[in-house]
mmCIF file of C-alpha atoms in Angstrom:
data_model
loop_
_atom_site.group_PDB
_atom_site.id
_atom_site.type_symbol
_atom_site.label_atom_id
_atom_site.label_comp_id
_atom_site.label_asym_id
_atom_site.label_seq_id
_atom_site.Cartn_x
_atom_site.Cartn_y
_atom_site.Cartn_z
ATOM 1 C CA UNK A 20 -12.690 10.542 8.837
ATOM 2 C CA UNK A 21 -11.829 7.764 6.421
ATOM 3 C CA UNK A 22 -12.163 4.035 5.821
ATOM 4 C CA UNK A 23 -9.481 1.333 5.758
ATOM 5 C CA UNK A 24 -9.715 -1.655 3.430
ATOM 6 C CA UNK A 25 -7.245 -4.537 3.853
ATOM 7 C CA UNK A 26 -6.985 -6.879 0.846
ATOM 8 C CA UNK A 27 -6.235 -10.466 1.929
ATOM 9 C CA UNK A 28 -5.603 -13.005 -0.820
ATOM 10 C CA UNK A 29 -5.038 -16.621 0.189
ATOM 11 C CA UNK A 30 -2.746 -17.420 -2.749
ATOM 12 C CA UNK A 31 0.924 -16.469 -2.391
ATOM 13 C CA UNK A 32 3.743 -18.013 -4.385
ATOM 14 C CA UNK A 33 6.309 -17.576 -1.604
ATOM 15 C CA UNK A 34 4.083 -17.989 1.459
ATOM 16 C CA UNK A 35 0.801 -19.834 0.758
ATOM 17 C CA UNK A 36 -2.080 -19.018 3.079
ATOM 18 C CA UNK A 37 -0.193 -15.974 4.355
ATOM 19 C CA UNK A 38 -3.149 -14.088 5.932
ATOM 20 C CA UNK A 39 -3.922 -17.025 8.242
ATOM 21 C CA UNK A 40 -0.376 -17.630 9.494
ATOM 22 C CA UNK A 41 -0.008 -17.282 13.255
ATOM 23 C CA UNK A 42 1.709 -14.257 14.786
ATOM 24 C CA UNK A 43 1.646 -14.052 18.581
ATOM 25 C CA UNK A 44 -1.453 -16.214 18.837
ATOM 26 C CA UNK A 45 -3.526 -14.476 16.155
ATOM 27 C CA UNK A 46 -3.749 -14.823 12.366
ATOM 28 C CA UNK A 47 -1.623 -12.237 10.566
ATOM 29 C CA UNK A 48 -4.646 -10.566 8.956
ATOM 30 C CA UNK A 49 -6.087 -9.947 12.432
ATOM 31 C CA UNK A 50 -2.832 -8.363 13.628
ATOM 32 C CA UNK A 51 -3.018 -6.029 10.613
ATOM 33 C CA UNK A 52 -6.646 -5.190 11.413
ATOM 34 C CA UNK A 53 -5.717 -4.442 15.034
ATOM 35 C CA UNK A 54 -3.083 -1.936 13.890
ATOM 36 C CA UNK A 55 -5.452 -0.350 11.373
ATOM 37 C CA UNK A 56 -8.086 0.018 14.101
ATOM 38 C CA UNK A 57 -5.627 2.166 16.071
ATOM 39 C CA UNK A 58 -5.730 4.769 13.296
ATOM 40 C CA UNK A 59 -8.402 7.454 12.991
ATOM 41 C CA UNK A 60 -10.404 5.347 10.523
ATOM 42 C CA UNK A 61 -14.083 5.062 11.377
ATOM 43 C CA UNK A 62 -14.355 1.682 9.644
ATOM 44 C CA UNK A 63 -11.951 -1.186 8.893
ATOM 45 C CA UNK A 64 -12.944 -3.813 6.314
ATOM 46 C CA UNK A 65 -11.035 -6.898 5.157
ATOM 47 C CA UNK A 66 -11.495 -7.814 1.481
ATOM 48 C CA UNK A 67 -10.786 -11.437 0.628
ATOM 49 C CA UNK A 68 -11.347 -14.067 -2.038
ATOM 50 C CA UNK A 69 -11.150 -17.015 0.367
ATOM 51 C CA UNK A 70 -14.023 -18.244 2.566
ATOM 52 C CA UNK A 71 -11.839 -19.468 5.496
ATOM 53 C CA UNK A 72 -10.247 -15.992 5.735
ATOM 54 C CA UNK A 73 -13.731 -14.437 5.776
ATOM 55 C CA UNK A 74 -14.759 -16.778 8.592
ATOM 56 C CA UNK A 75 -11.645 -16.031 10.669
ATOM 57 C CA UNK A 76 -12.090 -12.285 10.254
ATOM 58 C CA UNK A 77 -15.743 -12.387 11.290
ATOM 59 C CA UNK A 78 -14.912 -14.671 14.224
ATOM 60 C CA UNK A 79 -12.582 -11.939 15.532
ATOM 61 C CA UNK A 80 -15.286 -9.285 15.149
ATOM 62 C CA UNK A 81 -14.071 -7.418 12.047
ATOM 63 C CA UNK A 82 -16.084 -6.523 8.976
ATOM 64 C CA UNK A 83 -15.301 -8.426 5.797
ATOM 65 C CA UNK A 84 -16.338 -8.571 2.148
ATOM 66 C CA UNK A 85 -15.978 -11.529 -0.210
ATOM 67 C CA UNK A 86 -14.558 -10.405 -3.561
ATOM 68 C CA UNK A 87 -13.855 -12.022 -6.909
ATOM 69 C CA UNK A 88 -10.716 -14.128 -7.332
ATOM 70 C CA UNK A 89 -9.636 -12.640 -10.662
ATOM 71 C CA UNK A 90 -8.724 -9.071 -9.676
ATOM 72 C CA UNK A 91 -5.364 -8.108 -11.250
ATOM 73 C CA UNK A 92 -4.424 -5.796 -8.354
ATOM 74 C CA UNK A 93 -5.326 -4.789 -4.823
ATOM 75 C CA UNK A 94 -6.751 -1.526 -6.136
ATOM 76 C CA UNK A 95 -9.198 -3.391 -8.379
ATOM 77 C CA UNK A 96 -10.242 -5.499 -5.373
ATOM 78 C CA UNK A 97 -10.868 -2.370 -3.297
ATOM 79 C CA UNK A 98 -12.889 -0.870 -6.152
ATOM 80 C CA UNK A 99 -15.262 -3.844 -5.827
ATOM 81 C CA UNK A 100 -15.465 -3.314 -2.057
ATOM 82 C CA UNK A 101 -16.501 0.347 -2.289
ATOM 83 C CA UNK A 102 -19.309 -0.598 -4.666
ATOM 84 C CA UNK A 103 -20.485 -3.330 -2.266
ATOM 85 C CA UNK A 104 -20.320 -1.031 0.767
ATOM 86 C CA UNK A 105 -22.095 1.830 -1.014
ATOM 87 C CA UNK A 106 -19.710 4.508 0.275
ATOM 88 C CA UNK A 107 -20.151 8.075 -1.024
ATOM 89 C CA UNK A 108 -17.874 9.288 -3.825
ATOM 90 C CA UNK A 109 -16.064 11.818 -1.604
ATOM 91 C CA UNK A 110 -15.177 9.183 1.011
ATOM 92 C CA UNK A 111 -11.444 8.550 1.467
ATOM 93 C CA UNK A 112 -10.351 4.912 1.591
ATOM 94 C CA UNK A 113 -6.871 3.788 2.679
ATOM 95 C CA UNK A 114 -5.490 0.529 1.284
ATOM 96 C CA UNK A 115 -3.468 -1.201 4.013
ATOM 97 C CA UNK A 116 -1.567 -4.263 2.813
ATOM 98 C CA UNK A 117 -2.667 -7.503 4.475
ATOM 99 C CA UNK A 118 0.919 -8.626 5.101
ATOM 100 C CA UNK A 119 2.013 -5.674 7.252
ATOM 101 C CA UNK A 120 1.198 -6.578 10.867
ATOM 102 C CA UNK A 121 3.552 -3.848 12.099
ATOM 103 C CA UNK A 122 1.969 -1.025 10.068
ATOM 104 C CA UNK A 123 2.145 2.286 11.944
ATOM 105 C CA UNK A 124 -1.357 3.713 12.549
ATOM 106 C CA UNK A 125 0.111 7.220 12.297
ATOM 107 C CA UNK A 126 1.258 6.495 8.746
ATOM 108 C CA UNK A 127 -2.289 5.459 7.847
ATOM 109 C CA UNK A 128 -3.521 8.789 9.210
ATOM 110 C CA UNK A 129 -0.834 10.736 7.324
ATOM 111 C CA UNK A 130 -1.738 9.237 3.952
ATOM 112 C CA UNK A 131 -5.451 9.905 4.452
ATOM 113 C CA UNK A 132 -4.670 13.493 5.504
ATOM 114 C CA UNK A 133 -2.420 14.047 2.471
ATOM 115 C CA UNK A 134 -5.282 13.186 0.136
ATOM 116 C CA UNK A 135 -7.758 15.222 2.133
ATOM 117 C CA UNK A 136 -5.560 18.333 1.790
ATOM 118 C CA UNK A 137 -4.810 17.954 -1.939
ATOM 119 C CA UNK A 138 -7.996 18.590 -3.903
ATOM 120 C CA UNK A 139 -6.161 18.063 -7.221
ATOM 121 C CA UNK A 140 -5.072 14.531 -6.341
ATOM 122 C CA UNK A 141 -7.201 11.412 -6.717
ATOM 123 C CA UNK A 142 -4.792 9.264 -4.692
ATOM 124 C CA UNK A 143 -2.162 9.640 -2.004
ATOM 125 C CA UNK A 144 0.769 7.522 -0.914
ATOM 126 C CA UNK A 145 3.956 7.854 1.158
ATOM 127 C CA UNK A 146 7.730 7.787 0.893
ATOM 128 C CA UNK A 147 10.855 8.255 2.989
ATOM 129 C CA UNK A 148 14.385 9.464 2.181
ATOM 130 C CA UNK A 149 16.896 6.917 0.886
ATOM 131 C CA UNK A 150 20.498 7.401 2.025
ATOM 132 C CA UNK A 151 21.889 3.962 1.226
ATOM 133 C CA UNK A 152 23.360 3.537 -2.270
ATOM 134 C CA UNK A 153 22.630 -0.213 -2.282
ATOM 135 C CA UNK A 154 18.928 0.419 -1.633
ATOM 136 C CA UNK A 155 18.920 3.216 -4.218
ATOM 137 C CA UNK A 156 20.219 0.838 -6.885
ATOM 138 C CA UNK A 157 18.071 -2.150 -5.819
ATOM 139 C CA UNK A 158 15.226 -2.775 -8.323
ATOM 140 C CA UNK A 159 13.123 -4.233 -5.511
ATOM 141 C CA UNK A 160 13.173 -0.797 -3.864
ATOM 142 C CA UNK A 161 10.708 1.458 -5.676
ATOM 143 C CA UNK A 162 11.718 5.097 -5.911
ATOM 144 C CA UNK A 163 9.496 8.154 -6.400
ATOM 145 C CA UNK A 164 10.299 11.684 -7.611
ATOM 146 C CA UNK A 165 8.087 14.571 -6.456
ATOM 147 C CA UNK A 166 7.083 17.917 -7.928
ATOM 148 C CA UNK A 167 6.911 21.269 -6.113
ATOM 149 C CA UNK A 168 3.391 20.480 -4.856
ATOM 150 C CA UNK A 169 4.447 17.222 -3.227
ATOM 151 C CA UNK A 170 2.840 15.138 -5.959
ATOM 152 C CA UNK A 171 4.429 12.185 -7.738
ATOM 153 C CA UNK A 172 6.182 12.864 -11.027
ATOM 154 C CA UNK A 173 7.156 9.225 -11.543
ATOM 155 C CA UNK A 174 7.723 5.913 -9.755
ATOM 156 C CA UNK A 175 10.448 3.525 -10.850
ATOM 157 C CA UNK A 176 12.511 0.507 -9.886
ATOM 158 C CA UNK A 177 15.440 2.276 -11.515
ATOM 159 C CA UNK A 178 17.603 4.708 -9.467
ATOM 160 C CA UNK A 179 15.848 8.067 -9.845
ATOM 161 C CA UNK A 180 16.752 10.890 -9.872
ATOM 162 C CA UNK A 181 20.005 9.512 -11.269
ATOM 163 C CA UNK A 182 23.069 11.493 -10.033
ATOM 164 C CA UNK A 183 24.920 11.960 -13.306
ATOM 165 C CA UNK A 184 27.641 14.132 -11.799
ATOM 166 C CA UNK A 185 29.952 12.889 -9.041
ATOM 167 C CA UNK A 186 29.085 15.915 -6.888
ATOM 168 C CA UNK A 187 25.601 14.472 -6.271
ATOM 169 C CA UNK A 188 26.590 10.863 -5.557
ATOM 170 C CA UNK A 189 27.692 11.350 -1.957
ATOM 171 C CA UNK A 190 24.418 12.946 -0.841
ATOM 172 C CA UNK A 191 21.463 11.162 -2.411
ATOM 173 C CA UNK A 192 18.339 13.222 -2.949
ATOM 174 C CA UNK A 193 16.083 10.200 -3.393
ATOM 175 C CA UNK A 194 12.927 8.809 -1.832
ATOM 176 C CA UNK A 195 11.765 5.237 -1.384
ATOM 177 C CA UNK A 196 8.103 4.610 -2.066
ATOM 178 C CA UNK A 197 6.036 3.060 0.743
ATOM 179 C CA UNK A 198 3.254 0.807 -0.543
ATOM 180 C CA UNK A 199 0.260 2.360 1.160
ATOM 181 C CA UNK A 200 -2.447 4.212 -0.764
ATOM 182 C CA UNK A 201 -5.449 6.429 -0.110
ATOM 183 C CA UNK A 202 -8.155 6.977 -2.721
ATOM 184 C CA UNK A 203 -11.405 8.833 -3.108
ATOM 185 C CA UNK A 204 -14.274 6.443 -3.745
ATOM 186 C CA UNK A 205 -15.313 8.349 -6.872
ATOM 187 C CA UNK A 206 -11.907 7.706 -8.444
ATOM 188 C CA UNK A 207 -11.892 4.046 -7.407
ATOM 189 C CA UNK A 208 -15.074 3.601 -9.420
ATOM 190 C CA UNK A 209 -13.235 5.011 -12.452
ATOM 191 C CA UNK A 210 -9.981 3.132 -11.878
ATOM 192 C CA UNK A 211 -11.293 -0.264 -12.928
ATOM 193 C CA UNK A 212 -12.193 1.157 -16.340
ATOM 194 C CA UNK A 213 -8.769 2.737 -16.969
ATOM 195 C CA UNK A 214 -6.863 0.698 -19.555
ATOM 196 C CA UNK A 215 -3.675 -0.959 -18.323
ATOM 197 C CA UNK A 216 -0.544 0.652 -19.732
ATOM 198 C CA UNK A 217 2.802 -0.573 -20.989
ATOM 199 C CA UNK A 218 4.561 1.500 -18.304
ATOM 200 C CA UNK A 219 2.866 -0.295 -15.411
ATOM 201 C CA UNK A 220 3.517 -3.642 -17.077
ATOM 202 C CA UNK A 221 7.204 -2.898 -17.740
ATOM 203 C CA UNK A 222 7.876 -1.670 -14.205
ATOM 204 C CA UNK A 223 5.211 -3.883 -12.584
ATOM 205 C CA UNK A 224 3.879 -0.846 -10.696
ATOM 206 C CA UNK A 225 0.109 -0.372 -10.823
ATOM 207 C CA UNK A 226 0.266 3.281 -9.694
ATOM 208 C CA UNK A 227 1.827 4.195 -13.042
ATOM 209 C CA UNK A 228 -1.570 3.602 -14.644
ATOM 210 C CA UNK A 229 -2.877 6.576 -12.661
ATOM 211 C CA UNK A 230 -0.043 8.902 -13.716
ATOM 212 C CA UNK A 231 -0.183 7.746 -17.336
ATOM 213 C CA UNK A 232 -3.817 8.769 -17.624
ATOM 214 C CA UNK A 233 -3.061 12.254 -16.295
ATOM 215 C CA UNK A 234 -4.190 12.040 -12.670
ATOM 216 C CA UNK A 235 -2.261 13.408 -9.673
ATOM 217 C CA UNK A 236 -0.987 11.375 -6.713
ATOM 218 C CA UNK A 237 -0.205 13.252 -3.488
ATOM 219 C CA UNK A 238 2.820 11.973 -1.553
ATOM 220 C CA UNK A 239 3.492 12.444 2.146
ATOM 221 C CA UNK A 240 7.156 12.266 3.198
ATOM 222 C CA UNK A 241 7.927 10.536 6.480
ATOM 223 C CA UNK A 242 11.355 10.567 8.129
ATOM 224 C CA UNK A 243 11.483 6.913 9.068
ATOM 225 C CA UNK A 244 11.270 3.722 7.073
ATOM 226 C CA UNK A 245 8.208 1.572 7.789
ATOM 227 C CA UNK A 246 8.432 -1.760 9.563
ATOM 228 C CA UNK A 247 9.001 -4.791 7.362
ATOM 229 C CA UNK A 248 6.100 -6.650 5.798
ATOM 230 C CA UNK A 249 5.875 -10.430 5.457
ATOM 231 C CA UNK A 250 6.791 -11.869 2.049
ATOM 232 C CA UNK A 251 8.944 -14.881 2.946
ATOM 233 C CA UNK A 252 9.314 -17.450 5.757
ATOM 234 C CA UNK A 253 12.318 -15.464 7.007
ATOM 235 C CA UNK A 254 10.189 -12.289 7.174
ATOM 236 C CA UNK A 255 7.566 -14.195 9.142
ATOM 237 C CA UNK A 256 10.070 -15.375 11.731
ATOM 238 C CA UNK A 257 11.511 -11.853 12.064
ATOM 239 C CA UNK A 258 8.063 -10.357 12.683
ATOM 240 C CA UNK A 259 7.193 -13.113 15.156
ATOM 241 C CA UNK A 260 10.377 -12.267 17.082
ATOM 242 C CA UNK A 261 9.377 -8.584 17.218
ATOM 243 C CA UNK A 262 5.962 -9.493 18.616
ATOM 244 C CA UNK A 263 7.571 -11.855 21.116
ATOM 245 C CA UNK A 264 9.730 -8.994 22.442
ATOM 246 C CA UNK A 265 6.781 -6.625 22.859
#
């Protein structure tokens, strides 16, 4: 069994108040919690820095924790939550983004299982094959390269592994990173004390801090791309249309 924590910040430069925006008659954060509750998690907790979000979550019957406003990343916010909840060090916690109301519960299970099976790893995440050259070259699409054990060698916004020779350009052997993470509580307690690194700052990828300090990240490979999250007003309308058709 494992826990799910859903960070929900009120501030968003492109979509202010995003967690409370309506999708099919419910706030987006509640739609995310509903999906997470369909996984095998034995507990789902929303972590927020905004009192109205806390009130909405509790009104809908979900557990919530008020966290500090100054966390630099979602991982740091979850590290505060595990201390508050008092979970045991061996407990696995999955970080589900608060702007993914279409998150697949099976993917949540897969990431938790990947960490449970890899005793060398302190974290787990997911990826899927990339076949489109435009996506491969897009810096907004994060790529990951794996080792023989299915662990991450590196994450980058650059096209990796780069096909130097023409023979490799027609059949990409690349994987797109999916932004879902599982952690062991014991490592989360250490994470906050790990110094930030130039690599994570250059690429703007917090998981590079983990690799830089010599830890392993297990990666599960799924065949299909995940459903879109909500970052912009256009994303919101697209997701609302999907819910309307359900």
